[in-house]
CSV table of N, CA and C in Angstrom, one decimal:
chain,number,residue,atom,x,y,z
A,1396,MET,N,0.8,-1.2,0.0
A,1396,MET,CA,0.0,0.0,0.0
A,1396,MET,C,0.9,1.2,0.0
A,1397,LEU,N,0.7,2.1,-0.9
A,1397,LEU,CA,1.4,3.4,-0.9
A,1397,LEU,C,0.5,4.5,-0.4
A,1398,LEU,N,1.1,5.3,0.5
A,1398,LEU,CA,0.3,6.3,1.2
A,1398,LEU,C,1.0,7.6,1.3
A,1399,SER,N,0.3,8.7,1.4
A,1399,SER,CA,1.0,10.0,1.6
A,1399,SER,C,1.5,9.9,3.0
A,1400,HIS,N,2.5,10.8,3.4
A,1400,HIS,CA,3.0,10.9,4.7
A,1400,HIS,C,1.9,11.1,5.7
A,1401,GLU,N,0.9,12.0,5.4
A,1401,GLU,CA,-0.2,12.3,6.3
A,1401,GLU,C,-1.0,11.1,6.6
A,1402,LYS,N,-1.4,10.3,5.5
A,1402,LYS,CA,-2.2,9.1,5.7
A,1402,LYS,C,-1.4,8.0,6.4
A,1403,PHE,N,-0.1,7.9,6.1
A,1403,PHE,CA,0.7,6.9,6.8
A,1403,PHE,C,0.8,7.1,8.3
A,1404,ALA,N,0.9,8.4,8.6
A,1404,ALA,CA,1.0,8.8,10.0
A,1404,ALA,C,-0.3,8.4,10.8
A,1405,GLU,N,-1.4,8.2,10.2
A,1405,GLU,CA,-2.6,7.8,10.8
A,1405,GLU,C,-2.5,6.3,11.3
A,1406,PHE,N,-1.7,5.5,10.6
A,1406,PHE,CA,-1.5,4.1,10.8
A,1406,PHE,C,-0.3,3.8,11.7
A,1407,ALA,N,0.7,4.6,11.7
A,1407,ALA,CA,2.0,4.3,12.4
A,1407,ALA,C,2.1,5.3,13.6
A,1408,LYS,N,2.4,4.8,14.7
A,1408,LYS,CA,2.6,5.6,15.9
A,1408,LYS,C,4.0,6.2,15.9
A,1409,PRO,N,5.1,5.5,15.6
A,1409,PRO,CA,6.4,6.1,15.6
A,1409,PRO,C,6.5,7.1,14.4
A,1410,PRO,N,7.5,8.0,14.5
A,1410,PRO,CA,7.7,8.9,13.4
A,1410,PRO,C,8.1,8.2,12.1
A,1411,ILE,N,7.8,8.8,11.0
A,1411,ILE,CA,8.2,8.3,9.7
A,1411,ILE,C,9.7,8.4,9.6
A,1412,ALA,N,10.4,7.3,9.2
A,1412,ALA,CA,11.8,7.2,9.1
A,1412,ALA,C,12.4,8.1,8.0
A,1413,ASP,N,13.6,8.7,8.3
A,1413,ASP,CA,14.3,9.5,7.3
A,1413,ASP,C,15.0,8.5,6.4
A,1414,PRO,N,14.7,8.4,5.1
A,1414,PRO,CA,15.3,7.4,4.2
A,1414,PRO,C,16.8,7.7,4.0
A,1415,THR,N,17.3,8.8,4.4
A,1415,THR,CA,18.8,9.0,4.2
A,1415,THR,C,19.5,8.4,5.4
A,1416,THR,N,18.8,8.0,6.5
A,1416,THR,CA,19.5,7.4,7.6
A,1416,THR,C,19.0,6.1,8.1
A,1417,HIS,N,17.8,5.7,7.6
A,1417,HIS,CA,17.1,4.5,8.0
A,1417,HIS,C,16.5,3.8,6.8
A,1418,THR,N,16.3,2.5,7.0
A,1418,THR,CA,15.6,1.7,5.9
A,1418,THR,C,14.1,1.8,6.3
A,1419,PRO,N,13.3,2.6,5.5
A,1419,PRO,CA,11.9,2.8,5.8
A,1419,PRO,C,11.0,1.6,5.4
A,1420,ALA,N,11.5,0.8,4.4
A,1420,ALA,CA,10.7,-0.3,3.9
A,1420,ALA,C,11.5,-1.2,3.1
A,1421,LEU,N,11.1,-2.4,2.9
A,1421,LEU,CA,11.7,-3.4,2.0
A,1421,LEU,C,10.6,-3.9,1.1
A,1422,PHE,N,10.9,-4.1,-0.1
A,1422,PHE,CA,9.8,-4.6,-1.1
A,1422,PHE,C,10.3,-5.8,-1.8
A,1423,CYS,N,9.4,-6.7,-2.0
A,1423,CYS,CA,9.7,-7.9,-2.8
A,1423,CYS,C,8.6,-8.1,-3.9
A,1424,LEU,N,9.1,-8.1,-5.1
A,1424,LEU,CA,8.1,-8.3,-6.2
A,1424,LEU,C,8.4,-9.6,-6.9
A,1425,GLY,N,7.5,-10.5,-7.0
A,1425,GLY,CA,7.7,-11.8,-7.6
A,1425,GLY,C,7.5,-11.7,-9.1
A,1426,VAL,N,8.4,-12.2,-9.9
A,1426,VAL,CA,8.3,-12.2,-11.3
A,1426,VAL,C,8.8,-13.6,-11.8
A,1427,SER,N,8.5,-14.0,-13.0
A,1427,SER,CA,8.8,-15.3,-13.4
A,1427,SER,C,10.0,-15.4,-14.4
A,1428,SER,N,10.6,-14.3,-14.7
A,1428,SER,CA,11.8,-14.4,-15.6
A,1428,SER,C,12.7,-13.2,-15.4
A,1429,ARG,N,13.9,-13.4,-15.9
A,1429,ARG,CA,14.9,-12.3,-15.9
A,1429,ARG,C,14.5,-11.1,-16.7
A,1430,ASP,N,13.8,-11.3,-17.8
A,1430,ASP,CA,13.3,-10.2,-18.6
A,1430,ASP,C,12.3,-9.4,-17.7
A,1431,GLU,N,11.4,-10.1,-16.9
A,1431,GLU,CA,10.5,-9.3,-16.1
A,1431,GLU,C,11.2,-8.5,-15.0
A,1432,VAL,N,12.3,-9.1,-14.5
A,1432,VAL,CA,13.1,-8.4,-13.5
A,1432,VAL,C,13.6,-7.1,-14.1
A,1433,ASP,N,14.2,-7.2,-15.3
A,1433,ASP,CA,14.7,-6.0,-16.0
A,1433,ASP,C,13.6,-5.0,-16.3
A,1434,THR,N,12.4,-5.5,-16.7
A,1434,THR,CA,11.3,-4.6,-17.0
A,1434,THR,C,10.9,-3.8,-15.7
A,1435,VAL,N,10.8,-4.5,-14.6
A,1435,VAL,CA,10.4,-3.9,-13.3
A,1435,VAL,C,11.5,-2.9,-12.9
A,1436,ALA,N,12.7,-3.3,-13.0
A,1436,ALA,CA,13.8,-2.4,-12.6
A,1436,ALA,C,13.9,-1.1,-13.5
A,1437,ALA,N,13.7,-1.3,-14.8
A,1437,ALA,CA,13.6,-0.1,-15.7
A,1437,ALA,C,12.5,0.8,-15.4
A,1438,ALA,N,11.3,0.3,-15.1
A,1438,ALA,CA,10.2,1.1,-14.7
A,1438,ALA,C,10.4,1.9,-13.4
A,1439,ALA,N,11.1,1.2,-12.4
A,1439,ALA,CA,11.4,1.9,-11.2
A,1439,ALA,C,12.4,3.0,-11.4
A,1440,LEU,N,13.4,2.8,-12.2
A,1440,LEU,CA,14.4,3.8,-12.5
A,1440,LEU,C,13.7,5.0,-13.3
A,1441,ALA,N,12.8,4.7,-14.2
A,1441,ALA,CA,12.1,5.7,-15.0
A,1441,ALA,C,11.2,6.5,-14.1
A,1442,ALA,N,10.7,5.9,-13.0
A,1442,ALA,CA,9.8,6.6,-12.0
A,1442,ALA,C,10.6,7.5,-11.0
A,1443,GLY,N,12.0,7.4,-11.1
A,1443,GLY,CA,12.8,8.2,-10.2
A,1443,GLY,C,13.4,7.5,-9.1
A,1444,GLN,N,13.3,6.1,-9.0
A,1444,GLN,CA,13.9,5.4,-7.9
A,1444,GLN,C,15.4,5.3,-8.2
A,1445,GLN,N,16.2,5.4,-7.1
A,1445,GLN,CA,17.7,5.2,-7.3
A,1445,GLN,C,18.0,3.8,-7.7
A,1446,GLY,N,19.1,3.7,-8.5
A,1446,GLY,CA,19.6,2.4,-8.8
A,1446,GLY,C,20.5,1.9,-7.7
A,1447,PRO,N,21.0,0.7,-7.7
A,1447,PRO,CA,21.8,0.1,-6.6
A,1447,PRO,C,23.1,0.9,-6.4
A,1448,GLU,N,23.7,1.4,-7.5
A,1448,GLU,CA,25.0,2.1,-7.4
A,1448,GLU,C,24.8,3.4,-6.6
A,1449,GLU,N,23.8,4.1,-7.0
A,1449,GLU,CA,23.5,5.4,-6.4
A,1449,GLU,C,23.1,5.2,-4.9
A,1450,PHE,N,22.3,4.2,-4.6
A,1450,PHE,CA,21.9,3.9,-3.3
A,1450,PHE,C,23.1,3.6,-2.4
A,1451,ALA,N,24.0,2.7,-2.9
A,1451,ALA,CA,25.1,2.2,-2.1
A,1451,ALA,C,26.2,3.3,-1.9
A,1452,ALA,N,26.4,4.2,-2.8
A,1452,ALA,CA,27.5,5.1,-2.8
A,1452,ALA,C,27.7,5.8,-1.5
A,1453,PRO,N,26.7,6.4,-0.9
A,1453,PRO,CA,26.9,7.1,0.4
A,1453,PRO,C,27.4,6.2,1.5
A,1454,MET,N,27.0,4.9,1.5
A,1454,MET,CA,27.4,4.0,2.5
A,1454,MET,C,28.9,3.6,2.2
A,1455,GLN,N,29.2,3.4,1.0
A,1455,GLN,CA,30.6,3.1,0.7
A,1455,GLN,C,31.5,4.2,1.0
A,1456,ASN,N,31.1,5.4,0.7
A,1456,ASN,CA,31.9,6.6,1.0
A,1456,ASN,C,32.1,6.8,2.5
A,1457,ALA,N,31.2,6.4,3.3
A,1457,ALA,CA,31.3,6.6,4.7
A,1457,ALA,C,32.4,5.7,5.3
A,1458,ASP,N,32.7,4.6,4.6
A,1458,ASP,CA,33.8,3.7,5.1
A,1458,ASP,C,35.1,4.1,4.6
A,1459,ALA,N,35.2,5.0,3.6
A,1459,ALA,CA,36.5,5.4,3.1
A,1459,ALA,C,37.3,6.3,4.1
A,1460,PRO,N,38.6,6.2,4.1
A,1460,PRO,CA,39.4,7.0,5.0
A,1460,PRO,C,39.3,8.5,4.6
A,1461,ALA,N,39.3,9.4,5.5
A,1461,ALA,CA,39.2,10.8,5.2
A,1461,ALA,C,40.5,11.4,4.8
């Protein structure tokens, strides 16, 4: 279920997690082929979702020596 922050707050008592510091959700989509995986991934990227490289970059950089 996808909700606005305001509607989600009606269901959840704790504050909404900051996605830059916490994992707010995990999603699993079942598909039957690698082609379907690629199709779903392309649709997510087209909708503005970060790819794995962009998502992981801040975490990798945090481990790098200053």
